[in-house]
């Protein structure tokens, strides 16, 4: 049996004997820690921890690796519950177009945006797409992500949507970190179906969904609920169809305008509703009576210059909030979850404890993984960040441009 003992940990962060499934409202400001701690891992799982003052000593040295991390903190890896890391090429030119005055919507209306990425992806082979995506997968793991959700939605035809989902499956089969797959065929209306949206929706529901379910390629189904994309009623139709195939709902909602995406997501029992720039007080009331995780994507709001979603107001209203990266080529070309945590503090006024919980336990909950990762708890997967020598966990969001990760441990083994 492979065993790892980490000792002389300056602070062991987010420690629970019995982990909560998620943290809401005032609970988000609580971050249980052990100072001067040790942590024991067996077969890739957390088994025990405590203070160095009460360290029981080592009785069995067989297959034991001991790691002395004096001055470093150990925390659970980030969980990134919303990404689009499977894509081809990039959209650098649109970045420059926006600098020069065009809006995201104007670029999309000219056939750029998501359709631009779809054109590139359709021309890319599955193997090439896998290689490009794997680079980003390794990039975000090195930045501390220890569980991830990845969406399709740049194929927009059956062959290419399946190609994306198979690439996600190949990333999952690397067995490095937990991966959840989301079918996002309803990301945009492909050029071939312009003016004939219902035909596209029918195809997606009656042809693609059964094929995806048959091959077990997706855990979730997502829709971009937005003016010019999919209306609330269409979103509902697609999510209900997904449900019949065992896919749980997630929704891109209220990003560019108020489109009743939150209401629709809650009605469909969505696990999460994401973006929320145009979320209003009524939506906050709707979320209060739901199990749907409001998820903020600060990278997209920053990159597109959108109004800030009311994260602080949500927490003050007693809601849980998760933060994720939305890593994608058009609206958030970064999957750096430490940066997302900094933005949560700097722009959204979460305190460091709330921000840390938002990018670990709550973002894990937004993909049904909070029993597997997201806190330091017995039985959980040992996907951990060992920090460089820092003064406190609050230094992580404070030093927003610094790489403060010393080691990444995946399944109880040093990965980086
Ligand atoms: O989450 N909002 C819709 N989808 C993506 C952006 C997609 C793109 O521009 O490529 C998002 O922001
Ligand atoms: Fe997204």
CSV table of C-alpha atoms and ligand atoms in Angstrom, one decimal:
chain,number,residue,atom,x,y,z
A,1,UNK,CA,0.0,0.0,0.0
A,2,UNK,CA,1.4,3.4,-1.1
A,3,UNK,CA,1.5,5.9,1.8
A,4,UNK,CA,2.4,9.5,2.0
A,5,UNK,CA,3.0,11.5,5.3
A,6,UNK,CA,3.2,15.3,5.0
A,7,UNK,CA,4.6,16.9,8.2
A,8,UNK,CA,5.4,20.3,9.6
A,9,UNK,CA,2.6,21.9,7.5
A,10,UNK,CA,2.4,25.6,8.5
A,11,UNK,CA,-1.4,25.6,8.0
A,12,UNK,CA,-3.6,22.7,6.9
A,13,UNK,CA,-6.5,24.5,5.2
A,14,UNK,CA,-10.2,23.5,5.1
A,15,UNK,CA,-10.1,20.6,7.4
A,16,UNK,CA,-13.3,18.7,8.3
A,17,UNK,CA,-13.8,15.3,9.9
A,18,UNK,CA,-17.2,15.3,8.2
A,19,UNK,CA,-17.2,17.6,5.2
A,20,UNK,CA,-20.3,19.6,4.4
A,21,UNK,CA,-21.8,19.2,0.9
A,22,UNK,CA,-21.6,23.0,0.3
A,23,UNK,CA,-21.4,26.2,2.3
A,24,UNK,CA,-24.1,28.9,2.3
A,25,UNK,CA,-24.3,32.5,3.5
A,26,UNK,CA,-22.4,33.1,6.7
A,27,UNK,CA,-20.9,29.5,6.6
A,28,UNK,CA,-18.8,30.7,3.7
A,29,UNK,CA,-16.7,32.9,6.0
A,30,UNK,CA,-15.7,29.9,8.1
A,31,UNK,CA,-12.5,28.1,7.1
A,32,UNK,CA,-11.4,25.4,9.6
A,33,UNK,CA,-7.6,25.0,9.8
A,34,UNK,CA,-5.0,23.2,11.8
A,35,UNK,CA,-1.7,25.1,12.5
A,36,UNK,CA,1.6,23.1,12.5
A,37,UNK,CA,-0.1,20.0,11.2
A,38,UNK,CA,0.5,16.6,9.7
A,39,UNK,CA,-1.5,14.8,7.0
A,40,UNK,CA,-1.6,11.0,6.2
A,41,UNK,CA,-2.5,9.6,2.8
A,42,UNK,CA,-3.0,6.0,1.8
A,43,UNK,CA,-3.8,4.7,-1.7
A,44,UNK,CA,-4.5,8.2,-2.9
A,45,UNK,CA,-7.0,9.0,-0.2
A,46,UNK,CA,-6.8,11.2,2.9
A,47,UNK,CA,-6.8,9.0,6.0
A,48,UNK,CA,-5.8,11.1,8.9
A,49,UNK,CA,-4.5,14.5,10.1
A,50,UNK,CA,-3.7,16.4,13.3
A,51,UNK,CA,-1.4,18.8,15.0
A,52,UNK,CA,2.4,18.1,15.1
A,53,UNK,CA,2.1,18.6,18.9
A,54,UNK,CA,0.0,15.3,19.0
A,55,UNK,CA,1.9,13.5,16.2
A,56,UNK,CA,1.6,9.8,17.1
A,57,UNK,CA,5.0,9.0,15.4
A,58,UNK,CA,5.6,6.4,12.6
A,59,UNK,CA,5.2,2.7,13.4
A,60,UNK,CA,5.1,1.3,9.9
A,61,UNK,CA,7.8,2.6,7.4
A,62,UNK,CA,6.8,0.1,4.7
A,63,UNK,CA,6.0,1.9,1.4
A,64,UNK,CA,6.0,5.2,3.3
A,65,UNK,CA,7.1,8.5,1.8
A,66,UNK,CA,7.7,11.3,4.2
A,67,UNK,CA,7.5,14.9,3.0
A,68,UNK,CA,8.6,17.7,5.3
A,69,UNK,CA,7.0,21.0,4.1
A,70,UNK,CA,8.1,23.4,6.8
A,71,UNK,CA,6.7,26.9,6.1
A,72,UNK,CA,4.3,25.7,3.5
A,73,UNK,CA,0.5,25.4,3.6
A,74,UNK,CA,-1.5,22.4,2.3
A,75,UNK,CA,-4.9,23.0,0.9
A,76,UNK,CA,-7.4,21.1,-1.3
A,77,UNK,CA,-6.9,21.7,-5.0
A,78,UNK,CA,-9.2,24.1,-6.8
A,79,UNK,CA,-12.4,22.7,-8.4
A,80,UNK,CA,-13.3,24.3,-11.7
A,81,UNK,CA,-16.9,23.6,-12.4
A,82,UNK,CA,-17.3,25.5,-15.7
A,83,UNK,CA,-14.8,25.3,-18.5
A,84,UNK,CA,-14.6,25.0,-22.3
A,85,UNK,CA,-11.0,23.9,-22.5
A,86,UNK,CA,-11.6,21.6,-25.5
A,87,UNK,CA,-11.3,24.0,-28.5
A,88,UNK,CA,-9.1,24.5,-31.6
A,89,UNK,CA,-6.9,27.5,-32.3
A,90,UNK,CA,-7.7,30.8,-30.5
A,91,UNK,CA,-9.6,34.1,-31.0
A,92,UNK,CA,-6.7,36.5,-30.6
A,93,UNK,CA,-8.0,38.6,-33.5
A,94,UNK,CA,-11.4,39.2,-31.9
A,95,UNK,CA,-9.5,40.4,-28.7
A,96,UNK,CA,-7.9,43.0,-30.9
A,97,UNK,CA,-11.2,43.8,-32.6
A,98,UNK,CA,-12.8,44.5,-29.2
A,99,UNK,CA,-9.9,46.7,-28.1
A,100,UNK,CA,-10.6,48.7,-31.3
A,101,UNK,CA,-14.2,49.2,-30.4
A,102,UNK,CA,-16.3,46.2,-31.5
A,103,UNK,CA,-18.5,44.5,-28.9
A,104,UNK,CA,-18.7,40.7,-28.2
A,105,UNK,CA,-22.3,40.8,-29.7
A,106,UNK,CA,-21.2,42.7,-32.8
A,107,UNK,CA,-18.4,40.2,-33.4
A,108,UNK,CA,-20.8,37.3,-33.0
A,109,UNK,CA,-23.4,38.9,-35.4
A,110,UNK,CA,-20.7,39.1,-38.1
A,111,UNK,CA,-20.3,35.3,-37.8
A,112,UNK,CA,-17.3,35.5,-35.4
A,113,UNK,CA,-17.4,34.4,-31.8
A,114,UNK,CA,-18.6,30.9,-31.0
A,115,UNK,CA,-19.2,30.2,-34.8
A,116,UNK,CA,-15.6,31.2,-35.5
A,117,UNK,CA,-14.5,28.6,-32.9
A,118,UNK,CA,-16.9,26.0,-34.5
A,119,UNK,CA,-15.4,26.6,-38.0
A,120,UNK,CA,-11.9,25.9,-36.6
A,121,UNK,CA,-12.9,22.9,-34.6
A,122,UNK,CA,-14.8,21.2,-37.4
A,123,UNK,CA,-11.6,21.3,-39.4
A,124,UNK,CA,-9.5,19.8,-36.6
A,125,UNK,CA,-9.0,16.1,-36.2
A,126,UNK,CA,-9.9,14.4,-33.0
A,127,UNK,CA,-6.2,13.6,-32.2
A,128,UNK,CA,-5.1,17.2,-32.9
A,129,UNK,CA,-8.0,18.5,-30.8
A,130,UNK,CA,-6.9,16.1,-28.0
A,131,UNK,CA,-3.3,17.4,-28.1
A,132,UNK,CA,-4.3,21.0,-28.0
A,133,UNK,CA,-6.8,20.5,-25.2
A,134,UNK,CA,-4.4,18.3,-23.2
A,135,UNK,CA,-1.9,21.2,-23.1
A,136,UNK,CA,-4.6,23.3,-21.4
A,137,UNK,CA,-5.6,20.4,-19.2
A,138,UNK,CA,-2.0,20.1,-17.9
A,139,UNK,CA,-1.7,23.9,-17.7
A,140,UNK,CA,-4.7,24.3,-15.3
A,141,UNK,CA,-3.6,21.3,-13.2
A,142,UNK,CA,-0.2,22.9,-12.7
A,143,UNK,CA,-2.1,26.0,-11.6
A,144,UNK,CA,-3.9,24.0,-8.9
A,145,UNK,CA,-7.0,22.7,-10.5
A,146,UNK,CA,-7.8,19.2,-9.1
A,147,UNK,CA,-11.3,18.6,-10.5
A,148,UNK,CA,-12.8,20.0,-13.7
A,149,UNK,CA,-16.0,20.2,-15.7
A,150,UNK,CA,-15.5,20.5,-19.5
A,151,UNK,CA,-18.2,21.4,-22.1
A,152,UNK,CA,-18.8,20.7,-25.7
A,153,UNK,CA,-20.4,23.4,-27.8
A,154,UNK,CA,-17.9,24.4,-30.5
A,155,UNK,CA,-18.9,21.5,-32.8
A,156,UNK,CA,-22.5,22.5,-33.4
A,157,UNK,CA,-23.0,19.5,-35.7
A,158,UNK,CA,-23.3,15.9,-34.6
A,159,UNK,CA,-19.9,14.7,-35.7
A,160,UNK,CA,-18.0,17.5,-34.1
A,161,UNK,CA,-20.0,17.6,-30.9
A,162,UNK,CA,-19.3,13.9,-30.5
A,163,UNK,CA,-15.7,14.6,-31.3
A,164,UNK,CA,-15.5,17.1,-28.5
A,165,UNK,CA,-17.1,14.8,-26.0
A,166,UNK,CA,-14.8,12.0,-27.0
A,167,UNK,CA,-11.8,14.3,-26.4
A,168,UNK,CA,-13.2,15.1,-23.0
A,169,UNK,CA,-13.5,11.3,-22.3
A,170,UNK,CA,-9.9,10.9,-23.3
A,171,UNK,CA,-8.8,13.6,-20.9
A,172,UNK,CA,-10.9,11.9,-18.2
A,173,UNK,CA,-9.3,8.5,-19.0
A,174,UNK,CA,-5.8,10.0,-18.2
A,175,UNK,CA,-7.0,9.4,-14.6
A,176,UNK,CA,-5.3,12.5,-13.3
A,177,UNK,CA,-8.2,14.4,-11.8
A,178,UNK,CA,-12.0,13.9,-11.7
A,179,UNK,CA,-13.5,15.2,-15.0
A,180,UNK,CA,-17.2,15.9,-15.7
A,181,UNK,CA,-18.5,16.3,-19.2
A,182,UNK,CA,-21.3,18.6,-20.3
A,183,UNK,CA,-23.1,18.5,-23.6
A,184,UNK,CA,-23.6,22.1,-24.8
A,185,UNK,CA,-24.9,21.6,-28.3
A,186,UNK,CA,-27.2,24.6,-27.6
A,187,UNK,CA,-24.3,27.1,-27.4
A,188,UNK,CA,-25.2,28.9,-30.6
A,189,UNK,CA,-27.2,28.5,-33.7
A,190,UNK,CA,-24.9,27.2,-36.5
A,191,UNK,CA,-24.9,29.1,-39.7
A,192,UNK,CA,-26.6,26.3,-41.6
A,193,UNK,CA,-29.7,26.7,-39.3
A,194,UNK,CA,-29.9,30.5,-39.3
A,195,UNK,CA,-33.6,31.4,-39.4
A,196,UNK,CA,-34.5,27.8,-38.6
A,197,UNK,CA,-33.7,27.4,-35.0
A,198,UNK,CA,-36.4,25.0,-34.1
A,199,UNK,CA,-35.1,22.5,-36.7
A,200,UNK,CA,-31.7,22.7,-35.0
A,201,UNK,CA,-33.3,22.2,-31.5
A,202,UNK,CA,-35.3,19.2,-32.8
A,203,UNK,CA,-32.1,17.6,-34.3
A,204,UNK,CA,-30.2,18.1,-31.1
A,205,UNK,CA,-33.0,16.6,-29.0
A,206,UNK,CA,-34.0,13.7,-31.3
A,207,UNK,CA,-30.8,12.7,-32.9
A,208,UNK,CA,-27.7,13.8,-31.0
A,209,UNK,CA,-29.0,13.4,-27.4
A,210,UNK,CA,-29.8,9.6,-27.8
A,211,UNK,CA,-26.3,9.1,-29.4
A,212,UNK,CA,-24.6,10.9,-26.6
A,213,UNK,CA,-26.5,9.0,-23.9
A,214,UNK,CA,-25.9,5.7,-25.7
A,215,UNK,CA,-22.1,6.3,-25.6
A,216,UNK,CA,-22.3,7.7,-22.1
A,217,UNK,CA,-20.4,10.8,-23.2
A,218,UNK,CA,-22.0,13.4,-20.9
A,219,UNK,CA,-23.0,14.0,-17.3
A,220,UNK,CA,-24.7,17.3,-17.8
A,221,UNK,CA,-26.6,19.3,-20.4
A,222,UNK,CA,-26.1,23.0,-20.7
A,223,UNK,CA,-27.8,25.8,-22.8
A,224,UNK,CA,-26.7,29.4,-23.5
A,225,UNK,CA,-29.9,31.0,-22.5
A,226,UNK,CA,-29.6,34.5,-24.1
A,227,UNK,CA,-31.2,36.9,-26.6
A,228,UNK,CA,-30.1,35.8,-30.1
A,229,UNK,CA,-29.1,32.3,-28.8
A,230,UNK,CA,-31.8,30.2,-26.9
A,231,UNK,CA,-34.9,31.8,-25.3
A,232,UNK,CA,-36.1,30.6,-21.9
A,233,UNK,CA,-38.8,28.3,-23.4
A,234,UNK,CA,-36.3,26.7,-25.8
A,235,UNK,CA,-33.8,26.3,-22.9
A,236,UNK,CA,-36.5,24.5,-20.9
A,237,UNK,CA,-37.3,22.2,-23.9
A,238,UNK,CA,-33.7,21.2,-24.3
A,239,UNK,CA,-33.0,20.7,-20.6
A,240,UNK,CA,-36.1,18.6,-20.2
A,241,UNK,CA,-35.1,16.4,-23.1
A,242,UNK,CA,-31.6,16.0,-21.5
A,243,UNK,CA,-33.2,15.0,-18.3
A,244,UNK,CA,-35.0,12.1,-20.1
A,245,UNK,CA,-31.6,10.8,-21.0
A,246,UNK,CA,-30.2,11.1,-17.5
A,247,UNK,CA,-28.4,14.4,-18.1
A,248,UNK,CA,-28.6,17.0,-15.3
A,249,UNK,CA,-29.1,20.6,-16.2
A,250,UNK,CA,-26.5,23.5,-16.0
A,251,UNK,CA,-27.3,26.9,-17.6
A,252,UNK,CA,-25.4,29.9,-19.0
A,253,UNK,CA,-27.8,32.5,-17.7
A,254,UNK,CA,-28.2,36.3,-17.5
A,255,UNK,CA,-24.8,37.0,-19.0
A,256,UNK,CA,-25.4,39.7,-21.6
A,257,UNK,CA,-29.0,40.5,-20.7
A,258,UNK,CA,-31.8,39.3,-18.4
A,259,UNK,CA,-33.3,36.3,-20.2
A,260,UNK,CA,-35.0,34.4,-17.4
A,261,UNK,CA,-32.3,31.8,-17.4
A,262,UNK,CA,-32.1,31.5,-13.6
A,263,UNK,CA,-35.9,30.9,-13.3
A,264,UNK,CA,-35.7,28.3,-16.0
A,265,UNK,CA,-32.6,26.6,-14.5
A,266,UNK,CA,-34.3,26.3,-11.1
A,267,UNK,CA,-37.5,25.0,-12.6
A,268,UNK,CA,-35.5,22.3,-14.4
A,269,UNK,CA,-33.6,21.3,-11.2
A,270,UNK,CA,-30.2,22.5,-12.5
A,271,UNK,CA,-27.2,21.7,-10.4
A,272,UNK,CA,-25.8,25.2,-11.2
A,273,UNK,CA,-26.6,28.4,-13.0
A,274,UNK,CA,-23.6,30.3,-14.3
A,275,UNK,CA,-22.5,33.9,-15.2
A,276,UNK,CA,-25.4,36.0,-13.7
A,277,UNK,CA,-24.2,39.5,-14.7
A,278,UNK,CA,-27.9,40.6,-15.1
A,279,UNK,CA,-29.2,38.7,-12.1
A,280,UNK,CA,-31.8,40.8,-10.2
A,281,UNK,CA,-33.4,40.7,-6.7
A,282,UNK,CA,-36.2,38.5,-7.8
A,283,UNK,CA,-33.7,35.9,-9.2
A,284,UNK,CA,-32.0,35.9,-5.8
A,285,UNK,CA,-35.3,35.0,-4.2
A,286,UNK,CA,-35.8,32.2,-6.7
A,287,UNK,CA,-32.4,30.8,-6.0
A,288,UNK,CA,-33.1,30.9,-2.2
A,289,UNK,CA,-35.7,28.2,-2.7
A,290,UNK,CA,-33.6,25.9,-4.8
A,291,UNK,CA,-30.6,23.5,-4.7
A,292,UNK,CA,-29.1,25.3,-7.7
A,293,UNK,CA,-25.6,26.7,-7.2
A,294,UNK,CA,-25.1,30.2,-8.4
A,295,UNK,CA,-21.7,30.3,-10.1
A,296,UNK,CA,-19.8,33.4,-10.9
A,297,UNK,CA,-17.3,33.4,-13.8
A,298,UNK,CA,-15.1,36.5,-13.0
A,299,UNK,CA,-12.7,35.9,-15.9
A,300,UNK,CA,-15.5,36.4,-18.5
A,301,UNK,CA,-16.9,39.5,-16.7
A,302,UNK,CA,-13.4,40.9,-16.6
A,303,UNK,CA,-12.4,40.1,-20.2
A,304,UNK,CA,-15.7,41.3,-21.7
A,305,UNK,CA,-16.1,44.3,-19.4
A,306,UNK,CA,-19.5,43.2,-18.2
A,307,UNK,CA,-21.3,44.4,-15.0
A,308,UNK,CA,-20.3,42.4,-11.9
A,309,UNK,CA,-22.7,39.7,-10.8
A,310,UNK,CA,-24.1,40.4,-7.3
A,311,UNK,CA,-22.0,37.7,-5.5
A,312,UNK,CA,-21.8,39.7,-2.2
A,313,UNK,CA,-25.5,40.3,-2.2
A,314,UNK,CA,-26.1,36.6,-2.8
A,315,UNK,CA,-24.0,35.5,0.1
A,316,UNK,CA,-25.5,38.1,2.4
A,317,UNK,CA,-28.9,36.7,1.4
A,318,UNK,CA,-27.8,33.3,2.7
A,319,UNK,CA,-27.0,31.7,-0.7
A,320,UNK,CA,-24.0,29.5,-1.5
A,321,UNK,CA,-21.8,30.9,-4.3
A,322,UNK,CA,-19.2,29.1,-6.4
A,323,UNK,CA,-16.5,30.7,-8.6
A,324,UNK,CA,-15.2,29.0,-11.7
A,325,UNK,CA,-12.9,30.0,-14.6
A,326,UNK,CA,-15.1,29.6,-17.8
A,327,UNK,CA,-11.7,29.0,-19.6
A,328,UNK,CA,-12.6,29.4,-23.3
A,329,UNK,CA,-11.1,31.2,-26.3
A,330,UNK,CA,-13.7,34.0,-26.6
A,331,UNK,CA,-14.7,35.3,-23.2
A,332,UNK,CA,-12.2,34.0,-20.7
A,333,UNK,CA,-8.8,32.7,-22.0
A,334,UNK,CA,-7.6,31.8,-18.6
A,335,UNK,CA,-8.2,28.8,-16.3
A,336,UNK,CA,-6.1,30.1,-13.5
A,337,UNK,CA,-8.3,29.5,-10.4
A,338,UNK,CA,-6.0,31.3,-8.1
A,339,UNK,CA,-6.6,34.4,-10.2
A,340,UNK,CA,-10.4,33.8,-10.0
A,341,UNK,CA,-10.0,33.7,-6.2
A,342,UNK,CA,-8.2,37.0,-6.3
A,343,UNK,CA,-10.9,38.6,-8.5
A,344,UNK,CA,-13.5,37.2,-6.0
A,345,UNK,CA,-11.8,39.2,-3.3
A,346,UNK,CA,-10.8,42.3,-5.2
A,347,UNK,CA,-13.8,42.9,-7.4
A,348,UNK,CA,-16.6,41.0,-5.6
A,349,UNK,CA,-15.6,41.8,-2.0
A,350,UNK,CA,-15.5,38.3,-0.8
A,351,UNK,CA,-13.1,37.8,2.1
A,352,UNK,CA,-10.3,35.3,1.6
A,353,UNK,CA,-12.2,32.6,3.5
A,354,UNK,CA,-15.3,33.0,1.3
A,355,UNK,CA,-13.3,33.1,-1.8
A,356,UNK,CA,-11.3,30.0,-0.9
A,357,UNK,CA,-14.6,28.1,-0.2
A,358,UNK,CA,-16.1,29.4,-3.5
A,359,UNK,CA,-13.3,27.9,-5.5
A,360,UNK,CA,-13.0,24.6,-3.6
A,361,UNK,CA,-16.0,23.0,-1.8
A,362,UNK,CA,-18.7,25.1,-3.5
A,363,UNK,CA,-17.3,24.7,-7.0
A,364,UNK,CA,-16.9,21.0,-6.3
A,365,UNK,CA,-20.6,20.9,-5.3
A,366,UNK,CA,-21.5,22.5,-8.6
A,367,UNK,CA,-20.4,19.3,-10.3
A,368,UNK,CA,-21.5,16.7,-7.6
A,369,UNK,CA,-17.9,16.3,-6.5
A,370,UNK,CA,-18.0,17.7,-3.0
A,371,UNK,CA,-17.9,14.2,-1.4
A,372,UNK,CA,-14.8,13.5,-3.4
A,373,UNK,CA,-12.7,16.7,-3.3
A,374,UNK,CA,-12.9,20.3,-2.1
A,375,UNK,CA,-11.9,19.9,1.6
A,376,UNK,CA,-9.3,18.0,3.6
A,377,UNK,CA,-11.4,15.2,5.0
A,378,UNK,CA,-11.0,11.4,5.6
A,379,UNK,CA,-11.8,9.4,2.6
A,380,UNK,CA,-11.5,12.2,0.1
A,381,UNK,CA,-9.2,12.1,-2.9
A,382,UNK,CA,-5.8,13.5,-2.0
A,383,UNK,CA,-5.6,16.2,-4.7
A,384,UNK,CA,-3.7,18.9,-2.9
A,385,UNK,CA,-1.8,22.1,-3.3
A,386,UNK,CA,1.4,22.6,-1.3
A,387,UNK,CA,2.1,26.3,-1.3
A,388,UNK,CA,5.5,28.0,-1.3
A,389,UNK,CA,6.4,29.5,2.1
A,390,UNK,CA,3.7,32.2,2.7
A,391,UNK,CA,2.5,34.1,5.7
A,392,UNK,CA,-1.2,33.1,5.6
A,393,UNK,CA,-3.8,31.7,3.2
A,394,UNK,CA,-5.0,35.3,2.7
A,395,UNK,CA,-1.7,35.9,0.9
A,396,UNK,CA,-2.9,33.6,-2.0
A,397,UNK,CA,-5.6,36.0,-3.3
A,398,UNK,CA,-3.6,39.1,-2.2
A,399,UNK,CA,-0.5,38.4,-4.3
A,400,UNK,CA,-2.7,38.1,-7.4
A,401,UNK,CA,0.0,37.7,-10.0
A,402,UNK,CA,2.4,35.5,-8.1
A,403,UNK,CA,2.9,31.8,-8.6
A,404,UNK,CA,2.7,30.5,-5.0
A,405,UNK,CA,2.3,26.8,-5.7
A,406,UNK,CA,5.3,24.7,-4.8
A,407,UNK,CA,3.9,21.2,-5.4
A,408,UNK,CA,0.8,19.6,-6.8
A,409,UNK,CA,-0.2,16.3,-5.3
A,410,UNK,CA,-2.7,14.2,-7.3
A,411,UNK,CA,-4.1,10.9,-5.9
A,412,UNK,CA,-1.5,11.0,-3.1
A,413,UNK,CA,1.5,11.3,-5.5
A,414,UNK,CA,3.6,14.3,-6.3
A,415,UNK,CA,2.6,15.4,-9.8
A,416,UNK,CA,4.6,18.6,-10.0
B,1,LIG,O1,-19.3,31.0,-21.1
B,1,LIG,N1,-21.5,32.6,-22.9
B,1,LIG,C1,-21.4,31.7,-23.7
B,1,LIG,N2,-20.3,30.9,-23.8
B,1,LIG,C2,-19.0,31.2,-23.4
B,1,LIG,C3,-18.3,32.0,-24.4
B,1,LIG,C4,-18.0,31.3,-25.6
B,1,LIG,C5,-17.2,31.9,-26.6
B,1,LIG,O2,-17.2,33.2,-26.8
B,1,LIG,O3,-16.4,31.2,-27.2
B,1,LIG,C6,-19.0,31.8,-22.0
B,1,LIG,O4,-18.7,33.0,-21.9
B,2,LIG,FE1,-19.2,29.2,-20.4
